[in-house]
Coordinates of C-alpha atoms and ligand atoms in Angstrom, one line a residue:
M6 CA 104.6 115.5 118.5
P7 CA 100.9 116.5 118.7
P8 CA 98.3 113.9 118.3
I9 CA 97.1 113.3 114.8
S10 CA 93.5 114.2 113.9
K11 CA 93.4 114.0 110.1
I12 CA 95.5 111.8 107.9
L13 CA 95.9 112.3 104.1
I14 CA 96.7 109.1 102.4
A15 CA 99.2 109.8 99.6
N16 CA 98.5 106.6 97.7
R17 CA 95.9 104.6 95.7
G18 CA 94.6 101.0 95.4
E19 CA 94.5 98.4 98.1
I20 CA 97.1 100.1 100.3
A21 CA 95.1 103.4 100.4
L22 CA 92.1 101.3 101.5
R23 CA 94.3 99.5 104.1
V24 CA 95.4 102.8 105.7
L25 CA 91.9 104.2 105.5
R26 CA 90.6 101.2 107.5
A27 CA 93.1 101.9 110.2
C28 CA 92.2 105.6 110.4
K29 CA 88.5 104.6 110.8
E30 CA 89.3 102.2 113.6
L31 CA 91.3 104.8 115.4
G32 CA 88.7 107.5 114.9
I33 CA 91.0 109.7 112.8
A34 CA 89.5 111.6 109.9
S35 CA 90.8 110.5 106.4
V36 CA 91.6 112.3 103.2
A37 CA 92.0 110.4 99.9
V38 CA 93.9 111.9 97.0
H39 CA 93.4 110.6 93.5
S40 CA 94.3 111.2 89.9
T41 CA 91.5 111.9 87.3
A42 CA 91.8 108.2 86.3
D43 CA 90.9 107.1 89.9
A44 CA 87.8 109.2 90.5
D45 CA 85.7 106.0 90.9
A46 CA 88.3 104.1 93.1
M47 CA 87.2 102.5 96.3
H48 CA 89.6 104.4 98.4
V49 CA 88.0 107.7 97.2
R50 CA 84.5 106.4 97.9
L51 CA 85.3 105.3 101.5
A52 CA 87.4 108.3 102.6
D53 CA 85.8 111.1 104.6
E54 CA 87.1 113.6 102.0
S55 CA 88.9 113.4 98.7
V56 CA 91.0 115.7 96.6
C57 CA 91.8 115.3 92.9
I58 CA 95.6 115.9 92.6
G59 CA 96.1 115.7 88.8
P60 CA 96.0 113.8 85.6
P61 CA 96.6 110.0 85.3
Q62 CA 100.4 109.9 85.0
S63 CA 101.9 109.3 88.5
R64 CA 104.5 112.0 88.1
D65 CA 101.7 114.5 87.7
S66 CA 99.6 113.2 90.6
Y67 CA 100.7 110.6 93.1
L68 CA 104.3 111.8 92.8
N69 CA 103.4 115.5 92.7
I70 CA 104.7 116.8 96.1
H71 CA 103.3 120.3 95.6
Q72 CA 99.8 119.0 94.9
I73 CA 99.8 116.7 97.8
V74 CA 101.0 119.4 100.2
A75 CA 98.3 121.7 98.8
A76 CA 95.7 119.0 99.4
C77 CA 96.9 118.8 103.1
E78 CA 96.5 122.6 103.4
I79 CA 93.0 122.6 101.8
T80 CA 91.7 119.8 104.0
G81 CA 93.6 120.6 107.1
A82 CA 95.3 117.2 107.3
D83 CA 97.9 117.2 109.9
A84 CA 99.7 114.0 108.9
V85 CA 100.4 112.0 105.7
H86 CA 100.6 108.3 105.3
P87 CA 102.6 107.5 102.2
G88 CA 101.7 103.7 101.8
Y89 CA 104.4 101.9 99.8
G90 CA 105.9 102.9 96.5
F91 CA 105.3 106.4 95.2
L92 CA 106.7 108.9 97.8
S93 CA 107.1 106.5 100.6
E94 CA 110.9 106.5 100.5
N95 CA 111.4 110.0 99.3
A96 CA 113.5 111.9 101.9
R97 CA 112.7 115.2 100.2
F98 CA 109.0 114.6 100.6
A99 CA 109.5 113.9 104.3
D100 CA 111.6 117.2 104.6
I101 CA 109.0 119.3 102.8
L102 CA 106.2 117.9 105.0
D103 CA 108.2 118.7 108.1
A104 CA 108.8 122.3 106.9
H105 CA 105.1 122.6 106.6
G106 CA 104.4 121.3 110.0
I107 CA 102.8 118.1 108.7
T108 CA 103.7 114.8 110.3
F109 CA 105.2 112.2 107.9
I110 CA 104.0 108.8 109.1
G111 CA 107.4 107.1 108.7
P112 CA 111.0 107.4 109.7
T113 CA 113.2 110.5 109.7
A114 CA 114.3 111.9 106.3
D115 CA 117.9 111.1 107.4
H116 CA 117.1 107.4 107.9
I117 CA 115.3 107.3 104.5
R118 CA 118.4 108.8 102.9
I119 CA 120.9 106.4 104.6
M120 CA 118.9 103.3 103.6
G121 CA 118.1 104.7 100.1
D122 CA 121.7 104.6 99.1
K123 CA 122.7 100.9 99.0
I124 CA 126.4 101.4 99.8
T125 CA 125.7 103.7 102.8
A126 CA 122.9 101.2 103.9
K127 CA 125.3 98.3 103.8
D128 CA 128.0 100.2 105.7
T129 CA 125.4 101.3 108.3
A130 CA 124.0 97.8 108.6
K131 CA 127.5 96.4 109.1
A132 CA 128.3 99.0 111.8
L133 CA 125.1 98.1 113.6
G134 CA 126.1 94.4 113.8
I135 CA 123.9 93.1 110.9
P136 CA 125.6 90.4 108.8
V137 CA 126.1 91.6 105.2
V138 CA 126.9 90.0 101.8
P139 CA 130.7 89.9 101.3
G140 CA 131.6 92.6 98.8
S141 CA 133.4 95.8 97.9
A142 CA 134.0 98.5 100.4
G143 CA 132.2 101.3 98.7
E144 CA 131.9 102.2 95.0
V145 CA 133.4 100.0 92.3
L146 CA 135.1 101.8 89.3
P147 CA 136.1 100.3 86.0
E148 CA 139.8 100.5 87.0
N149 CA 139.5 98.7 90.3
A150 CA 136.7 96.2 89.4
L151 CA 138.8 93.2 88.4
Q152 CA 141.0 93.4 91.5
I153 CA 137.9 93.6 93.8
A154 CA 136.2 90.8 92.0
R155 CA 139.3 88.5 92.5
E156 CA 139.3 89.4 96.2
I157 CA 135.6 88.6 96.6
G158 CA 135.7 85.4 94.5
F159 CA 133.5 84.5 91.5
P160 CA 130.7 84.7 90.6
V161 CA 130.1 88.3 91.6
L162 CA 127.1 90.6 91.2
I163 CA 127.4 94.3 90.2
K164 CA 124.6 96.4 91.7
A165 CA 123.5 100.0 91.5
T166 CA 123.9 102.0 94.8
A167 CA 120.7 103.9 93.9
G168 CA 119.1 100.6 92.9
G169 CA 115.5 99.4 93.2
G170 CA 113.2 96.9 91.5
G171 CA 116.2 94.7 90.5
R172 CA 117.4 97.2 87.9
G173 CA 121.1 97.8 87.2
M174 CA 122.2 94.4 88.4
K175 CA 124.7 92.3 86.4
I176 CA 126.5 89.0 87.1
A177 CA 130.1 88.3 86.2
K178 CA 130.8 84.6 86.3
D179 CA 134.5 84.9 85.7
E180 CA 137.3 87.5 85.0
S181 CA 136.4 87.8 81.4
E182 CA 133.0 89.2 82.2
V183 CA 133.9 91.8 84.7
E184 CA 134.6 94.8 82.5
E185 CA 131.5 94.4 80.4
A186 CA 129.3 93.7 83.5
V187 CA 130.6 96.8 85.3
S188 CA 130.1 99.1 82.3
T189 CA 126.6 97.8 81.5
A190 CA 125.5 98.1 85.1
R191 CA 126.8 101.6 85.3
S192 CA 125.0 102.7 82.2
E193 CA 121.8 101.0 83.2
A194 CA 122.0 102.6 86.7
L195 CA 122.6 106.0 85.1
A196 CA 119.6 105.6 82.8
A197 CA 117.3 104.2 85.6
F198 CA 118.4 106.3 88.6
G199 CA 120.4 109.2 87.3
N200 CA 123.4 107.9 89.3
D201 CA 126.0 105.6 87.8
A202 CA 127.6 104.5 91.1
V203 CA 127.8 100.7 91.4
Y204 CA 129.2 98.2 94.0
M205 CA 130.0 94.6 94.0
E206 CA 128.9 91.6 96.0
K207 CA 129.5 87.9 96.1
Y208 CA 126.7 86.3 94.0
L209 CA 124.9 83.7 96.0
G210 CA 123.7 80.7 94.0
K211 CA 120.6 79.4 95.7
P212 CA 119.5 81.7 98.5
R213 CA 116.1 82.3 100.0
H214 CA 114.8 85.8 100.5
I215 CA 114.0 86.3 104.1
E216 CA 113.1 89.7 105.6
V217 CA 112.6 90.8 109.2
Q218 CA 109.8 93.2 110.2
V219 CA 110.8 95.8 112.8
L220 CA 109.1 98.6 114.6
G221 CA 110.9 101.5 116.4
D222 CA 109.7 104.4 118.5
G223 CA 112.5 106.8 117.4
E224 CA 113.7 107.0 121.1
G225 CA 115.8 103.9 121.1
N226 CA 113.1 101.3 121.8
A227 CA 112.6 98.7 119.0
I228 CA 111.1 95.2 118.5
H229 CA 111.0 92.7 115.7
L230 CA 107.8 90.8 114.6
G231 CA 109.5 87.8 113.0
E232 CA 110.3 87.2 109.4
R233 CA 108.6 86.7 106.0
D234 CA 109.9 84.4 103.3
C235 CA 109.5 86.0 99.9
S236 CA 111.6 83.6 97.9
L237 CA 108.9 83.0 95.3
Q238 CA 109.8 85.8 92.9
R239 CA 109.6 86.6 89.2
R240 CA 112.0 89.2 87.8
H241 CA 112.8 90.1 91.4
Q242 CA 109.1 90.8 92.0
K243 CA 107.6 88.9 94.9
V244 CA 104.6 86.7 94.1
W245 CA 103.9 84.6 97.1
E246 CA 105.0 85.3 100.7
E247 CA 104.9 83.3 103.9
A248 CA 105.3 83.9 107.6
N249 CA 107.1 82.2 109.2
S250 CA 109.7 81.0 106.8
P251 CA 109.5 77.2 106.2
A252 CA 113.4 77.3 106.4
L253 CA 113.8 78.7 109.9
N254 CA 113.3 77.2 113.4
V255 CA 112.4 79.3 116.5
E256 CA 116.0 79.8 117.6
Q257 CA 117.1 81.1 114.2
R258 CA 114.0 83.4 114.0
M259 CA 114.6 84.9 117.4
K260 CA 118.3 85.2 116.8
I261 CA 118.1 87.2 113.5
G262 CA 115.1 89.1 114.9
E263 CA 117.0 90.2 117.9
I264 CA 120.0 91.3 115.8
C265 CA 117.7 93.5 113.7
A266 CA 115.8 94.9 116.8
D267 CA 119.1 95.7 118.5
A268 CA 120.4 97.5 115.3
M269 CA 117.2 99.6 115.2
R270 CA 117.6 100.5 118.9
K271 CA 121.1 101.7 118.2
L272 CA 119.9 103.7 115.1
K273 CA 116.9 105.1 117.1
Y274 CA 114.8 104.1 114.1
R275 CA 111.2 105.4 114.0
G276 CA 108.3 103.6 112.5
A277 CA 107.9 100.3 110.6
G278 CA 110.7 99.0 108.5
T279 CA 111.9 95.8 106.9
I280 CA 115.4 94.4 106.8
E281 CA 115.9 92.2 103.8
F282 CA 118.4 89.3 103.7
L283 CA 119.5 86.5 101.5
Y284 CA 119.7 83.3 103.4
E285 CA 122.0 80.5 102.3
N286 CA 123.5 77.5 104.2
G287 CA 122.2 78.7 107.5
E288 CA 123.7 82.2 107.1
F289 CA 122.0 85.6 106.7
F290 CA 123.3 88.3 104.4
F291 CA 121.8 91.8 104.5
I292 CA 120.8 93.2 101.1
E293 CA 118.7 96.3 101.9
M294 CA 116.3 97.9 104.3
N295 CA 112.9 99.3 103.3
T296 CA 111.9 102.2 105.4
R297 CA 108.2 101.9 104.9
L298 CA 105.2 99.5 105.2
Q299 CA 105.6 96.6 102.7
V300 CA 103.0 95.0 100.4
E301 CA 103.3 91.7 102.3
H302 CA 102.9 93.2 105.8
P303 CA 99.5 91.4 106.4
I304 CA 101.1 88.0 106.9
T305 CA 103.0 89.4 109.8
E306 CA 99.8 90.9 111.1
A307 CA 98.1 87.5 110.8
I308 CA 100.7 85.6 112.9
T309 CA 101.2 88.3 115.5
G310 CA 97.7 89.9 115.7
I311 CA 99.4 93.3 115.6
D312 CA 98.0 96.0 113.2
L313 CA 101.1 97.5 111.7
V314 CA 99.3 100.6 110.4
H315 CA 97.9 101.3 113.9
E316 CA 101.4 101.0 115.2
Q317 CA 102.8 103.4 112.6
I318 CA 100.1 106.0 113.4
R319 CA 100.7 105.5 117.2
I320 CA 104.4 106.0 116.8
A321 CA 104.0 109.1 114.6
S322 CA 101.7 110.6 117.2
G323 CA 104.4 110.1 119.9
G324 CA 102.6 107.2 121.6
G325 CA 105.5 104.7 121.2
L326 CA 105.1 101.0 120.7
S327 CA 101.9 99.3 122.0
V328 CA 103.8 96.1 122.8
T329 CA 107.1 95.0 124.2
Q330 CA 109.1 92.2 122.6
A331 CA 108.1 89.8 125.4
E332 CA 104.5 90.5 124.6
V333 CA 104.8 89.5 120.9
V334 CA 103.2 86.1 120.4
F335 CA 103.7 84.3 117.1
S336 CA 100.7 82.1 116.2
G337 CA 100.3 79.8 113.3
H338 CA 101.2 80.3 109.7
A339 CA 100.1 82.8 107.0
I340 CA 100.5 83.0 103.2
E341 CA 99.9 85.9 100.9
C342 CA 99.2 85.6 97.2
R343 CA 99.6 88.8 95.1
I344 CA 96.7 89.0 92.7
N345 CA 97.8 91.0 89.7
A346 CA 95.8 91.9 86.6
E347 CA 98.2 90.0 84.4
D348 CA 98.3 86.9 82.3
P349 CA 99.3 84.1 84.8
R350 CA 102.0 82.7 82.5
T351 CA 103.4 85.6 80.6
F352 CA 102.7 88.3 83.2
V353 CA 101.6 90.7 80.5
P354 CA 99.3 93.3 82.1
S355 CA 95.6 92.9 81.6
P356 CA 93.8 96.1 82.4
G357 CA 90.1 96.3 81.7
T358 CA 86.7 96.0 83.4
I359 CA 86.0 93.4 86.1
T360 CA 82.7 91.9 85.0
H361 CA 82.3 89.7 88.0
F362 CA 84.0 89.8 91.4
H363 CA 83.4 87.4 94.3
A364 CA 85.8 87.4 97.2
P365 CA 86.2 84.3 99.4
G366 CA 85.5 84.4 103.1
G367 CA 85.6 82.2 106.2
L368 CA 87.9 81.7 109.2
G369 CA 91.5 82.9 108.6
V370 CA 90.8 84.6 105.3
R371 CA 91.6 88.2 104.4
V372 CA 91.2 90.0 101.1
D373 CA 92.8 93.4 100.7
S374 CA 91.6 94.9 97.5
G375 CA 90.1 98.0 96.0
A376 CA 88.5 95.9 93.2
Y377 CA 84.7 95.4 92.8
Q378 CA 82.3 94.3 90.1
G379 CA 82.2 96.9 87.4
Y380 CA 85.6 98.4 88.4
K381 CA 87.6 99.5 85.4
I382 CA 91.3 98.9 86.1
P383 CA 93.2 101.9 84.8
P384 CA 96.3 101.1 82.7
Y385 CA 98.6 103.7 84.3
Y386 CA 99.7 102.0 87.5
D387 CA 101.1 98.8 88.7
S388 CA 99.0 95.7 88.2
L389 CA 98.5 94.6 91.8
I390 CA 94.7 94.6 92.2
G391 CA 94.4 92.6 95.5
K392 CA 96.1 90.5 98.0
L393 CA 94.7 87.2 99.4
I394 CA 96.0 86.4 102.9
V395 CA 95.2 83.1 104.5
H396 CA 96.1 82.1 108.1
G397 CA 96.0 78.6 109.7
R398 CA 97.3 77.1 113.0
T399 CA 100.0 75.2 111.0
R400 CA 101.5 75.5 107.6
V401 CA 99.5 72.4 106.5
E402 CA 96.2 73.9 107.7
C403 CA 97.1 77.2 106.0
M404 CA 97.7 75.4 102.6
M405 CA 94.5 73.4 102.9
R406 CA 92.6 76.6 103.5
L407 CA 94.3 78.4 100.7
R408 CA 93.3 75.6 98.3
R409 CA 89.7 76.0 99.2
V410 CA 89.8 79.8 99.1
L411 CA 91.4 79.9 95.6
D412 CA 88.5 77.7 94.3
E413 CA 86.1 80.2 95.7
F414 CA 87.7 83.4 94.4
V415 CA 86.1 84.7 91.1
I416 CA 87.5 87.6 89.1
D417 CA 86.1 87.7 85.6
G418 CA 86.6 90.1 82.7
I419 CA 90.4 90.4 83.0
K420 CA 93.2 87.9 83.3
T421 CA 94.7 87.5 86.8
T422 CA 97.4 85.5 88.5
L423 CA 94.9 83.4 90.4
P424 CA 95.4 80.3 88.2
L425 CA 99.1 80.4 88.9
F426 CA 98.4 80.0 92.6
Q427 CA 96.1 77.1 91.9
D428 CA 99.0 75.4 90.2
L429 CA 101.5 76.2 93.0
I430 CA 99.2 74.9 95.7
S431 CA 99.4 71.4 94.1
N432 CA 103.1 71.4 93.7
Q433 CA 105.2 69.1 95.9
D434 CA 108.2 71.5 96.4
I435 CA 105.7 74.2 97.6
A436 CA 104.0 71.7 99.8
N437 CA 107.4 70.9 101.3
G438 CA 108.4 74.6 101.6
D439 CA 111.5 73.6 99.5
Y440 CA 112.3 76.5 97.2
D441 CA 114.8 79.3 96.7
I442 CA 114.7 82.7 94.8
H443 CA 115.1 81.0 91.4
W444 CA 112.5 78.3 91.9
L445 CA 109.5 80.1 90.5
E446 CA 111.3 81.2 87.2
E447 CA 112.6 77.7 86.8
Y448 CA 109.1 76.3 87.4
L449 CA 107.6 78.7 84.9
A450 CA 110.2 77.8 82.2
R451 CA 109.7 74.1 82.9
T452 CA 105.9 74.2 82.7
A453 CA 105.6 76.7 79.8
H454 CA 103.3 75.6 77.0
Ligands
ADP640 P1 116.5 96.0 94.5 O1 116.4 97.1 95.5 O2 116.8 96.4 93.1 O3 115.2 95.1 94.6 P2 118.0 94.1 96.1 O4 119.4 94.3 96.7 O5 116.9 94.1 97.1 O6 117.7 95.1 94.9 O7 118.0 92.7 95.4 C1 116.9 92.2 94.6 C2 117.0 90.8 94.4 O8 118.2 90.5 93.6 C3 117.1 89.9 95.6 O9 115.8 89.6 96.2 C4 117.8 88.7 95.0 O10 116.8 87.9 94.3 C5 118.7 89.2 94.0 N1 120.1 89.5 94.6 C6 120.5 90.7 95.2 N2 121.8 90.5 95.7 C7 122.2 89.3 95.4 C8 123.4 88.5 95.6 N3 124.5 89.1 96.2 N4 123.4 87.2 95.2 C9 122.4 86.7 94.5 N5 121.2 87.3 94.3 C10 121.1 88.6 94.7

């Protein structure tokens, strides 16, 4: 692969800014793309060049492959960084860029395809030696569902093979619920993804969500950068993430990390990826792999000191990994709070103009955000407006710092999720690291007023 000289960032918001910063540090020219609604956005202001790619609706702009390829050709960009969301896990996009001689900063289209289909992903994971949730071998049909459910044991979860964002999932607690759960899951999956194929898994009662960050060079070298605990979720959306997981010790971390790195070596995986698990009673169960950078990647950067976007660009340029597994040093603890323009209790979106914006600072504090005073948040996109990442030598120090930093952060004019984090930082279960994937919803229900 030729070295990269100009990167087009096919995204918006904080992640576009994040990638832009890496380009600047590496001395690579950057091109921002934006919809008409984002003409004033920070990623557009800071990029070397920018191209308007269409009207506000994502399908006409940030998801418009032809416009993005045309923007590459107009600006002479020789590579595209897709960020997360939008086209980041679109195999067709990777194929089209390839056909145009433009480098896709990510894995091969084949690997995106394999991991994008959950049944194939699970089969692949299993074959690579990764532990998976007990479940159906392949697709579940209305006629074989009951038999399969009996073999797995109740409760079971019916999931869409094309799934994403927690849609198309249905629980069946006992035999009487199987038929209905399968047919609802199939019709939801068809409506959401245009594919009605579903599969079945054992439903785990009180798991944690723990995911492993991996990096591969595409030639059979791969490393892991430890795990992130993303158990604090609402409607399957992550809210607060930690590295390392309060639930794992060093041996457990290195064991699951090595299983994942080894699987990526066998797969000859290229780029950054995340292998997601549910973790219960000391056991890991693979649920899916994301073949892209994730929102919560900065907590891994905080504890390893490794810039994941630098690594992605280096790998895409053919430069391989900058570190070996033995050189990866884990240091301290990091927490990320997702700051959404939403009501902190109902999570109803709160777009509007930010009248006052003051970001905190100090040792161990990072704010990734495209927001600024006077910024008008457009109503067309997801409500994440920033991420607060705090690092400390220990989890206790990290929590103390986070409490101070939350007091300092001011965002006026719109509602944000900041007050929720101020509540959580004073909670005893959170202080103890004692929570599972249901904890946050139960807490919100318990403390609703
Ligand atoms: P999606 O791609 O739709 O996000 P995932 O497979 O990643 O689907 O699952 C999303 C979330 O659903 C998980 O983080 C977890 O909270 C829950 N979940 C998924 N599979 C199971 C299972 N077998 N048992 C219990 N909860 C599950």
